[in-house]
Structure formats: C-alpha cells, structure tokens
Amino acid sequence: MSERPELALRAKELDAADELAPLRGRFVLDDVVYLDGNSLGALPVNVADQVADVIRRQWGEQRIRSWEENGWWTAPERIGDRIAPLVGAAPGQIVVGDSTSVNVFKALVAAVRMAGDGRDELLVDATTFPTDGYIAESAARLTGRTLRPVTPADVPAALSERTAAVLLNHVDYRSGRLHDLPGLTAAVHARGALAVWDLCHSAGALPVGLDEHGVDLAVGCTYKYLNGGPGSPAYLYVRRDLQDRFDSPLPGWTSHAEPFAMSPAYAAAPGAVRGRVGTPDILSMLALEAALEAWDGVSVEAVRAKSLALTDFFLECVGAYTEPGRVECVTPAAHAERGSQIALRCPDAGEVMKRLIERGVVGDFRHPDVLRFGFTPLYVGFADTERAARVLGELLSR
C-alpha cells in the first residue's frame, strides 16, 4: 500500500514532541528499523571504548591488580545496584552473574527450601519460555516436589497449602501479554508460598516494582531492553528480609563469607552476595556496566509511556496499511495487559519476516505463525514505527 501522508505527518509530530528522542544518539544505529530489541538490544556508543580499556589497560597492563584496583571483585553487586532502580528495588538486593537459566535454578531451589518440607508442589507458568520449564522440572525432581504447569490466570485457583513456590513470567515472550505481578504475588503470599518472577521481557521496558509488591525472588537477562550485549550476564534479586534464609543450591567460592580463606566448609556470605557462584565473567560484566550508562537520567515511567504510545501507533498504522483479516494481533489491546512488543499472527509469518528484514525492518518470527516486533523506547521512534507498518502492508498486499 502507498504511504498515508497523515500517518507520516503524525509520526513526525510525535517524534518532535518526544522527550526521549535524544536518547537515540546514545546507541550505534543505522537506517534499519530495529524492532528486535526484545531479543538483543542495540549497542550503546560508549561500550566499545570502555571494553577496550578493560582489555588493554585493566587486563593488559594492570592484570591481577584489577580485581582490587578497578573493582572487578565487587562488580556483581555494584552493577546489581545499577539495575535495581530499573526494576523497583533498593540497593543491596541484586547480584549480577551467570545466565538467566542458572539464576532460575538457584531461585527455585532456594524458594522450595525456604518454603519448608510440608509444601510438596511447585507451580510453573504453563506458557513460559521453554528453558524456565525445563529448569523447573529439574528443580522439582531435585527437591522431591511435584511440578504442576498452570496458566498465570489459573494460579490463584491452583494455589493450596501444598504450594511451595510459583515461577511466573512477567511478560509472555510470544504474545507480549503483561501478567499481573502485584495481584499474583499477593495471591501466592496469601497461601503462604513464595513468588519467583522472570523479568526478561519487562525489565527496562516498564515499571516492575519488586520492593513495592513484595516479590520474593526474581531473575532476568540483560541483553534485551537493558542492552548489555549478546550473552551478557543475568541477575538475581533476593528480597532483603529473605537473604539470611537464601540457601543456594550452587554454593560457589565467591559466595563464601571468607572466599580467600579457602575453607573446606561452606559458610554463606551475608546479603545478596550469597547468590554468587564462581569467578565473575569480567569482560561481559563490565560491558554491561558501560551499557547501563545509557539509562542515566532516564525515567522508567517515561519509557513505559512512550512504549504504550509506540505500540498504539503501530497497531493503528498496521490497521491502515494492511487488508482486514490479513494479520491478527495476539497482544492484548489493554495497556494494563501489554508489554513492549506487538505480536501479529500471519499464516506465512516466517517468509514475511525474511522479506521484512530484506527491506530494512528487523523483527523476528516465532513458530508457527507469529511476527514479533519489540519496541525499545530508548531508540525506536514514531517514524520508525510508521515505516515498519507501511513496509509490512506493502509486502502483504503482493
């Protein structure tokens, strides 16, 4: 379909009024419309130089002295405190390191141990990202619990005095549905169980409120909306009043109260440090620390407002540029139920996404028939949004 001048004009006006628009300059971008930041965030401009300094000076010249002189040893907690405001947590409750999967395992097993022997059931989001389900099944076997998959909407009815812990995704990775973290956490607590949340598709895109809503444990990756780079380390949140009861199933030497004493007996360090395991992955960790500078002076609430405006505008443009019935939106229309992505069902979605990428609009495809578009408000604008919908319409009209 041809360009709709009124939509292009509105996009221009919205970009001109956007208080976050200057943040685009903090990222390495080109003419491509990049709507895959919910898989891998764009590179912040300052990261390359800072990583080069870590390699050439800190590692190359100062070598082992950098563990102390450049703060390598304390990086997991220091960077955790940089992430904390983005997920609504006070300092001292987040430690960075390992992958999301490893942190899910730590959190689930620790939650079951805190729940006690009388609770023999573990609930897991039936719509979860596959790895979370795999880890939950293994954690259940390891701890002798029964695993029961349930949809988030069915969690309140499924809870009982048998429930030890519940693992839930804040945002569904396929559809972009935002689940009710405050309400579900309260329901879990009302039955005496612990709530573990996966924040991979919400942290950096919308307010989370971990402390405000009393979340027990949470995990998340840093390479999506936090732009930490491919394979950047994940993080683990342990609510402050639970930290002295957090019994990690992976008690590594760096979480020891006296790590350099090399004692044969394990004694857990106080605080969130006990979520650490082995030697920190310094290169990727310090790349993440540099990437988080892109958030300096940025309000998560402003990011959320722009995210909703972008996704609303995208849906309007898709409606204008595509034939009725050609695509179906599977992302909820209600703002309270929408993350920062739009998922469109399309019979030939795989081929359509290939052609979109060839035309300079990058989203991704999820089997069997979903086109997924992630909107990162720090660098995606309204003109990008209009262009993406217009190109989609042109491809679907052929």
Tab-separated table of C-alpha atoms in Angstrom:
chain	number	residue	atom	x	y	z
A	1	MET	CA	0.000	0.000	0.000
A	2	SER	CA	1.112	3.566	-0.597
A	3	GLU	CA	2.152	5.930	2.135
A	4	ARG	CA	-0.600	7.569	4.153
A	5	PRO	CA	0.545	11.203	4.410
A	6	GLU	CA	-1.493	11.815	7.545
A	7	LEU	CA	0.245	8.957	9.386
A	8	ALA	CA	3.701	10.051	8.244
A	9	LEU	CA	2.891	13.601	9.403
A	10	ARG	CA	1.672	12.406	12.784
A	11	ALA	CA	4.815	10.320	13.206
A	12	LYS	CA	6.929	13.390	12.531
A	13	GLU	CA	4.963	15.444	15.047
A	14	LEU	CA	5.150	12.716	17.695
A	15	ASP	CA	8.914	12.402	17.243
A	16	ALA	CA	9.299	16.178	17.565
A	17	ALA	CA	7.414	16.127	20.884
A	18	ASP	CA	9.171	13.024	22.247
A	19	GLU	CA	11.297	13.865	25.300
A	20	LEU	CA	13.184	10.573	24.914
A	21	ALA	CA	14.084	11.127	21.250
A	22	PRO	CA	17.604	12.473	22.006
A	23	LEU	CA	18.475	9.153	23.676
A	24	ARG	CA	18.732	7.552	20.242
A	25	GLY	CA	22.122	9.229	19.958
A	26	ARG	CA	23.386	7.035	22.796
A	27	PHE	CA	23.231	3.964	20.512
A	28	VAL	CA	25.003	2.684	17.408
A	29	LEU	CA	22.227	2.595	14.806
A	30	ASP	CA	21.757	2.893	11.051
A	31	ASP	CA	18.839	3.296	8.666
A	32	VAL	CA	17.361	-0.073	9.589
A	33	VAL	CA	14.150	-0.020	11.660
A	34	TYR	CA	15.304	-2.195	14.539
A	35	LEU	CA	12.329	-3.825	16.281
A	36	ASP	CA	14.166	-6.790	17.760
A	37	GLY	CA	15.472	-5.193	20.941
A	38	ASN	CA	13.356	-7.684	22.878
A	39	SER	CA	15.844	-10.308	21.657
A	40	LEU	CA	19.088	-8.307	21.509
A	41	GLY	CA	19.346	-4.640	22.373
A	42	ALA	CA	21.343	-2.196	20.265
A	43	LEU	CA	24.952	-1.329	21.138
A	44	PRO	CA	25.356	1.795	23.288
A	45	VAL	CA	28.001	4.083	21.799
A	46	ASN	CA	30.212	4.158	24.895
A	47	VAL	CA	30.628	0.401	25.293
A	48	ALA	CA	33.351	-0.262	22.725
A	49	ASP	CA	35.819	2.249	24.206
A	50	GLN	CA	35.165	1.126	27.758
A	51	VAL	CA	35.604	-2.535	26.889
A	52	ALA	CA	38.799	-1.657	25.035
A	53	ASP	CA	40.055	-0.012	28.236
A	54	VAL	CA	39.171	-3.124	30.250
A	55	ILE	CA	41.120	-5.289	27.811
A	56	ARG	CA	44.134	-3.087	27.089
A	57	ARG	CA	44.723	-1.290	30.371
A	58	GLN	CA	42.955	-3.169	33.146
A	59	TRP	CA	43.755	-6.665	31.894
A	60	GLY	CA	46.705	-5.891	29.633
A	61	GLU	CA	48.655	-3.607	31.976
A	62	GLN	CA	47.326	-3.971	35.481
A	63	ARG	CA	46.445	-7.645	35.194
A	64	ILE	CA	45.574	-9.276	38.533
A	65	ARG	CA	45.731	-5.937	40.358
A	66	SER	CA	42.482	-5.000	38.639
A	67	TRP	CA	40.464	-7.283	40.885
A	68	GLU	CA	41.013	-4.673	43.582
A	69	GLU	CA	42.201	-1.506	41.865
A	70	ASN	CA	39.498	-1.497	39.182
A	71	GLY	CA	36.735	-3.025	41.255
A	72	TRP	CA	36.470	-6.314	39.401
A	73	TRP	CA	35.696	-8.265	42.573
A	74	THR	CA	32.750	-6.111	43.605
A	75	ALA	CA	31.300	-5.743	40.093
A	76	PRO	CA	28.403	-8.228	40.577
A	77	GLU	CA	26.933	-6.206	43.442
A	78	ARG	CA	27.849	-2.779	42.049
A	79	ILE	CA	26.193	-3.492	38.705
A	80	GLY	CA	23.257	-5.064	40.519
A	81	ASP	CA	22.726	-1.732	42.236
A	82	ARG	CA	22.705	-0.037	38.799
A	83	ILE	CA	19.924	-2.367	37.670
A	84	ALA	CA	17.949	-2.064	40.914
A	85	PRO	CA	16.151	1.246	40.143
A	86	LEU	CA	15.036	-0.112	36.772
A	87	VAL	CA	13.099	-2.922	38.479
A	88	GLY	CA	11.976	-1.025	41.574
A	89	ALA	CA	14.461	-2.417	44.087
A	90	ALA	CA	16.521	-0.745	46.777
A	91	PRO	CA	20.297	-1.311	46.719
A	92	GLY	CA	21.808	-4.473	48.143
A	93	GLN	CA	19.284	-6.969	46.752
A	94	ILE	CA	20.544	-7.770	43.250
A	95	VAL	CA	23.652	-9.641	42.227
A	96	VAL	CA	24.757	-9.920	38.583
A	97	GLY	CA	26.265	-13.077	37.130
A	98	ASP	CA	25.586	-16.407	35.435
A	99	SER	CA	22.783	-16.923	32.902
A	100	THR	CA	19.061	-16.485	33.420
A	101	SER	CA	18.644	-20.256	33.413
A	102	VAL	CA	21.213	-20.731	36.194
A	103	ASN	CA	19.582	-17.995	38.244
A	104	VAL	CA	16.120	-19.527	37.751
A	105	PHE	CA	17.532	-22.768	39.156
A	106	LYS	CA	19.083	-21.007	42.144
A	107	ALA	CA	15.918	-19.057	42.870
A	108	LEU	CA	13.516	-22.005	42.560
A	109	VAL	CA	15.510	-24.426	44.694
A	110	ALA	CA	16.143	-21.742	47.319
A	111	ALA	CA	12.431	-20.877	47.335
A	112	VAL	CA	11.455	-24.508	47.897
A	113	ARG	CA	13.965	-24.788	50.718
A	114	MET	CA	12.597	-21.637	52.358
A	115	ALA	CA	9.026	-22.884	51.999
A	116	GLY	CA	9.764	-25.931	54.118
A	117	ASP	CA	9.156	-29.679	53.999
A	118	GLY	CA	5.386	-29.506	54.354
A	119	ARG	CA	4.910	-27.997	50.903
A	120	ASP	CA	5.406	-30.533	48.156
A	121	GLU	CA	4.207	-28.786	44.989
A	122	LEU	CA	5.841	-26.341	42.621
A	123	LEU	CA	3.734	-24.334	40.155
A	124	VAL	CA	5.180	-23.092	36.881
A	125	ASP	CA	3.745	-20.838	34.192
A	126	ALA	CA	2.438	-23.229	31.532
A	127	THR	CA	3.114	-20.610	28.842
A	128	THR	CA	6.660	-19.933	29.999
A	129	PHE	CA	9.812	-19.692	27.920
A	130	PRO	CA	10.844	-23.351	27.432
A	131	THR	CA	14.062	-23.177	29.458
A	132	ASP	CA	12.209	-21.960	32.543
A	133	GLY	CA	10.008	-25.036	32.266
A	134	TYR	CA	12.989	-27.340	31.850
A	135	ILE	CA	14.716	-25.826	34.884
A	136	ALA	CA	11.530	-26.006	36.962
A	137	GLU	CA	11.138	-29.692	36.136
A	138	SER	CA	14.715	-30.374	37.186
A	139	ALA	CA	14.327	-28.329	40.389
A	140	ALA	CA	11.189	-30.286	41.247
A	141	ARG	CA	12.986	-33.620	40.778
A	142	LEU	CA	15.975	-32.439	42.776
A	143	THR	CA	13.856	-31.294	45.717
A	144	GLY	CA	11.312	-34.121	45.595
A	145	ARG	CA	8.425	-31.854	44.683
A	146	THR	CA	5.626	-32.307	42.178
A	147	LEU	CA	5.636	-29.862	39.279
A	148	ARG	CA	2.295	-28.538	38.028
A	149	PRO	CA	2.097	-26.261	34.975
A	150	VAL	CA	-0.759	-23.741	35.126
A	151	THR	CA	-1.582	-20.618	33.167
A	152	PRO	CA	-0.998	-17.378	35.090
A	153	ALA	CA	-4.748	-16.662	35.105
A	154	ASP	CA	-5.351	-20.008	36.836
A	155	VAL	CA	-2.677	-19.590	39.502
A	156	PRO	CA	-4.951	-18.197	42.268
A	157	ALA	CA	-7.298	-21.181	41.989
A	158	ALA	CA	-4.396	-23.664	41.797
A	159	LEU	CA	-2.680	-22.452	44.969
A	160	SER	CA	-3.008	-24.502	48.147
A	161	GLU	CA	-1.250	-25.295	51.390
A	162	ARG	CA	0.842	-27.719	49.322
A	163	THR	CA	2.343	-24.951	47.177
A	164	ALA	CA	5.978	-24.179	47.903
A	165	ALA	CA	6.745	-21.682	45.139
A	166	VAL	CA	5.393	-20.326	41.872
A	167	LEU	CA	7.547	-19.405	38.856
A	168	LEU	CA	5.932	-16.851	36.552
A	169	ASN	CA	6.915	-14.704	33.574
A	170	HIS	CA	6.106	-11.014	33.879
A	171	VAL	CA	5.604	-10.724	30.099
A	172	ASP	CA	4.822	-13.632	27.783
A	173	TYR	CA	7.663	-13.868	25.263
A	174	ARG	CA	5.383	-14.925	22.393
A	175	SER	CA	2.360	-12.681	22.724
A	176	GLY	CA	3.682	-9.752	24.735
A	177	ARG	CA	0.935	-10.225	27.353
A	178	LEU	CA	1.786	-8.489	30.636
A	179	HIS	CA	0.767	-10.541	33.647
A	180	ASP	CA	-0.490	-9.114	36.935
A	181	LEU	CA	2.635	-9.173	39.089
A	182	PRO	CA	1.103	-7.336	42.081
A	183	GLY	CA	-2.091	-9.394	42.137
A	184	LEU	CA	-0.465	-12.768	41.533
A	185	THR	CA	2.280	-12.111	44.075
A	186	ALA	CA	-0.356	-11.214	46.682
A	187	ALA	CA	-2.312	-14.378	45.868
A	188	VAL	CA	0.810	-16.526	46.247
A	189	HIS	CA	1.651	-14.917	49.580
A	190	ALA	CA	-1.911	-15.337	50.852
A	191	ARG	CA	-1.421	-19.108	50.606
A	192	GLY	CA	1.990	-18.989	52.302
A	193	ALA	CA	4.076	-19.702	49.183
A	194	LEU	CA	6.922	-17.803	47.541
A	195	ALA	CA	6.740	-15.926	44.224
A	196	VAL	CA	9.606	-16.145	41.716
A	197	TRP	CA	9.350	-13.837	38.691
A	198	ASP	CA	11.188	-13.917	35.361
A	199	LEU	CA	11.643	-10.302	34.219
A	200	CYS	CA	13.427	-10.921	30.911
A	201	HIS	CA	10.756	-9.176	28.828
A	202	SER	CA	9.834	-6.412	31.262
A	203	ALA	CA	12.972	-5.018	32.888
A	204	GLY	CA	13.914	-1.849	31.046
A	205	ALA	CA	10.550	-1.629	29.278
A	206	LEU	CA	8.099	-0.942	32.091
A	207	PRO	CA	7.924	-0.414	35.867
A	208	VAL	CA	8.239	-3.669	37.813
A	209	GLY	CA	8.050	-2.654	41.494
A	210	LEU	CA	9.827	-5.597	43.101
A	211	ASP	CA	10.072	-3.996	46.545
A	212	GLU	CA	6.680	-2.301	46.380
A	213	HIS	CA	4.871	-5.544	45.627
A	214	GLY	CA	6.873	-7.779	47.964
A	215	VAL	CA	8.289	-10.111	45.315
A	216	ASP	CA	10.395	-12.798	46.965
A	217	LEU	CA	12.856	-13.678	44.220
A	218	ALA	CA	13.319	-12.516	40.643
A	219	VAL	CA	15.652	-13.165	37.743
A	220	GLY	CA	16.258	-11.525	34.413
A	221	CYS	CA	18.586	-11.215	31.461
A	222	THR	CA	20.382	-8.022	30.492
A	223	TYR	CA	20.787	-8.330	26.711
A	224	LYS	CA	17.249	-7.295	25.739
A	225	TYR	CA	15.883	-3.930	26.894
A	226	LEU	CA	18.951	-3.335	29.090
A	227	ASN	CA	21.235	-3.536	26.014
A	228	GLY	CA	24.058	-5.384	27.760
A	229	GLY	CA	25.250	-7.291	24.689
A	230	PRO	CA	24.959	-10.872	23.421
A	231	GLY	CA	25.187	-13.320	26.299
A	232	SER	CA	25.632	-10.573	28.885
A	233	PRO	CA	25.255	-11.850	32.451
A	234	ALA	CA	21.860	-12.156	34.073
A	235	TYR	CA	20.857	-11.055	37.566
A	236	LEU	CA	19.217	-12.442	40.677
A	237	TYR	CA	17.056	-10.454	43.110
A	238	VAL	CA	16.654	-11.702	46.685
A	239	ARG	CA	14.352	-9.621	48.863
A	240	ARG	CA	16.303	-8.204	51.785
A	241	ASP	CA	14.392	-9.932	54.590
A	242	LEU	CA	14.876	-13.313	52.900
A	243	GLN	CA	18.605	-13.036	52.325
A	244	ASP	CA	19.698	-14.744	55.530
A	245	ARG	CA	17.452	-17.707	54.609
A	246	PHE	CA	18.557	-17.923	50.984
A	247	ASP	CA	20.166	-21.357	50.677
A	248	SER	CA	21.704	-21.568	47.213
A	249	PRO	CA	21.899	-24.959	45.521
A	250	LEU	CA	25.146	-23.725	43.916
A	251	PRO	CA	27.318	-22.571	46.828
A	252	GLY	CA	30.410	-21.405	44.999
A	253	TRP	CA	33.570	-19.982	46.450
A	254	THR	CA	32.751	-16.363	45.628
A	255	SER	CA	29.589	-16.540	47.750
A	256	HIS	CA	31.565	-17.738	50.773
A	257	ALA	CA	31.744	-15.445	53.791
A	258	GLU	CA	35.569	-15.686	53.554
A	259	PRO	CA	36.262	-16.598	49.922
A	260	PHE	CA	40.026	-16.329	50.169
A	261	ALA	CA	40.282	-18.430	53.320
A	262	MET	CA	39.754	-21.452	51.053
A	263	SER	CA	37.970	-23.293	53.853
A	264	PRO	CA	36.730	-26.832	53.135
A	265	ALA	CA	33.499	-25.953	54.959
A	266	TYR	CA	30.997	-23.610	53.307
A	267	ALA	CA	29.679	-20.551	55.142
A	268	ALA	CA	27.437	-18.261	53.140
A	269	ALA	CA	28.240	-14.578	52.877
A	270	PRO	CA	25.649	-12.134	54.155
A	271	GLY	CA	23.269	-10.354	51.808
A	272	ALA	CA	22.731	-10.777	48.084
A	273	VAL	CA	26.369	-11.881	47.700
A	274	ARG	CA	25.277	-15.408	48.573
A	275	GLY	CA	23.661	-15.529	45.117
A	276	ARG	CA	27.126	-15.559	43.530
A	277	VAL	CA	28.740	-18.820	42.416
A	278	GLY	CA	32.080	-18.724	40.587
A	279	THR	CA	34.550	-16.159	39.290
A	280	PRO	CA	32.696	-13.214	37.689
A	281	ASP	CA	32.753	-13.013	33.886
A	282	ILE	CA	34.503	-9.664	33.904
A	283	LEU	CA	34.629	-8.741	30.202
A	284	SER	CA	30.902	-9.140	29.578
A	285	MET	CA	30.031	-7.825	33.013
A	286	LEU	CA	31.914	-4.567	32.522
A	287	ALA	CA	30.438	-4.219	29.028
A	288	LEU	CA	27.039	-4.388	30.734
A	289	GLU	CA	28.085	-1.787	33.283
A	290	ALA	CA	29.049	0.570	30.483
A	291	ALA	CA	25.799	-0.149	28.629
A	292	LEU	CA	23.731	0.774	31.680
A	293	GLU	CA	25.053	4.333	31.425
A	294	ALA	CA	22.532	4.768	28.611
A	295	TRP	CA	19.918	4.863	31.377
A	296	ASP	CA	21.448	7.864	33.153
A	297	GLY	CA	18.722	10.415	33.794
A	298	VAL	CA	16.014	8.232	32.267
A	299	SER	CA	12.687	7.589	33.996
A	300	VAL	CA	11.217	4.100	33.630
A	301	GLU	CA	7.777	5.696	33.804
A	302	ALA	CA	8.604	7.869	30.776
A	303	VAL	CA	9.861	4.789	28.955
A	304	ARG	CA	6.604	2.998	29.695
A	305	ALA	CA	4.514	5.933	28.465
A	306	LYS	CA	6.439	6.024	25.195
A	307	SER	CA	6.263	2.241	24.829
A	308	LEU	CA	2.477	2.308	25.011
A	309	ALA	CA	2.310	5.250	22.602
A	310	LEU	CA	4.580	3.455	20.117
A	311	THR	CA	2.661	0.193	20.252
A	312	ASP	CA	-0.695	2.007	19.986
A	313	PHE	CA	0.559	3.899	16.941
A	314	PHE	CA	1.954	0.736	15.373
A	315	LEU	CA	-1.380	-1.029	15.702
A	316	GLU	CA	-3.132	1.981	14.170
A	317	CYS	CA	-0.699	2.005	11.260
A	318	VAL	CA	-0.958	-1.755	10.734
A	319	GLY	CA	-4.718	-1.368	10.589
A	320	ALA	CA	-4.373	1.369	7.976
A	321	TYR	CA	-1.768	-0.363	5.830
A	322	THR	CA	-2.960	-3.990	5.798
A	323	GLU	CA	-6.096	-5.584	4.389
A	324	PRO	CA	-8.679	-6.574	7.034
A	325	GLY	CA	-8.065	-10.097	8.294
A	326	ARG	CA	-4.577	-10.418	6.773
A	327	VAL	CA	-2.944	-10.302	10.217
A	328	GLU	CA	-4.336	-10.843	13.705
A	329	CYS	CA	-2.916	-9.093	16.763
A	330	VAL	CA	-2.385	-11.560	19.620
A	331	THR	CA	-1.026	-8.928	22.001
A	332	PRO	CA	-3.704	-7.610	24.373
A	333	ALA	CA	-5.158	-4.218	23.481
A	334	ALA	CA	-5.487	-3.154	27.122
A	335	HIS	CA	-2.463	-1.205	28.333
A	336	ALA	CA	-2.526	-2.989	31.689
A	337	GLU	CA	-2.025	-6.297	29.865
A	338	ARG	CA	0.561	-5.244	27.263
A	339	GLY	CA	4.336	-5.391	27.470
A	340	SER	CA	6.566	-3.569	24.986
A	341	GLN	CA	6.044	-5.749	21.940
A	342	ILE	CA	3.367	-6.452	19.371
A	343	ALA	CA	2.804	-9.989	18.100
A	344	LEU	CA	0.868	-10.439	14.872
A	345	ARG	CA	-0.395	-13.796	13.693
A	346	CYS	CA	0.172	-14.305	9.984
A	347	PRO	CA	-0.127	-17.624	8.056
A	348	ASP	CA	3.169	-17.145	6.195
A	349	ALA	CA	4.946	-15.380	9.050
A	350	GLY	CA	8.372	-16.952	8.514
A	351	GLU	CA	8.632	-15.856	4.901
A	352	VAL	CA	7.108	-12.442	5.643
A	353	MET	CA	9.717	-11.740	8.315
A	354	LYS	CA	12.528	-12.689	5.928
A	355	ARG	CA	11.213	-10.193	3.395
A	356	LEU	CA	10.738	-7.515	6.057
A	357	ILE	CA	14.377	-7.872	7.067
A	358	GLU	CA	15.422	-7.598	3.419
A	359	ARG	CA	13.501	-4.319	3.303
A	360	GLY	CA	15.248	-2.949	6.397
A	361	VAL	CA	12.632	-3.717	9.057
A	362	VAL	CA	14.020	-6.140	11.621
A	363	GLY	CA	11.671	-8.042	13.900
A	364	ASP	CA	11.576	-11.775	14.493
A	365	PHE	CA	9.489	-14.873	13.846
A	366	ARG	CA	8.131	-17.266	16.444
A	367	HIS	CA	6.894	-20.678	15.393
A	368	PRO	CA	4.460	-21.394	13.925
A	369	ASP	CA	2.873	-18.163	12.700
A	370	VAL	CA	3.844	-15.110	14.779
A	371	LEU	CA	5.563	-11.919	13.638
A	372	ARG	CA	7.075	-10.332	16.742
A	373	PHE	CA	8.025	-6.651	16.947
A	374	GLY	CA	9.802	-5.296	20.023
A	375	PHE	CA	9.689	-1.583	20.790
A	376	THR	CA	12.649	-0.207	22.744
A	377	PRO	CA	11.682	3.370	23.629
A	378	LEU	CA	15.275	4.493	24.191
A	379	TYR	CA	15.982	4.343	20.459
A	380	VAL	CA	12.811	3.494	18.497
A	381	GLY	CA	10.823	6.453	17.171
A	382	PHE	CA	7.396	7.026	15.696
A	383	ALA	CA	8.710	7.424	12.134
A	384	ASP	CA	10.347	4.001	12.539
A	385	THR	CA	7.010	2.641	13.656
A	386	GLU	CA	5.072	4.077	10.707
A	387	ARG	CA	7.695	2.824	8.248
A	388	ALA	CA	7.605	-0.692	9.687
A	389	ALA	CA	3.829	-0.911	9.338
A	390	ARG	CA	3.926	0.564	5.826
A	391	VAL	CA	6.540	-1.929	4.601
A	392	LEU	CA	4.575	-4.763	6.203
A	393	GLY	CA	1.462	-3.611	4.351
A	394	GLU	CA	3.309	-3.426	1.053
A	395	LEU	CA	4.635	-6.969	1.439
A	396	LEU	CA	1.291	-8.413	2.438
A	397	SER	CA	-0.532	-6.790	-0.470
A	398	ARG	CA	1.599	-8.526	-3.108
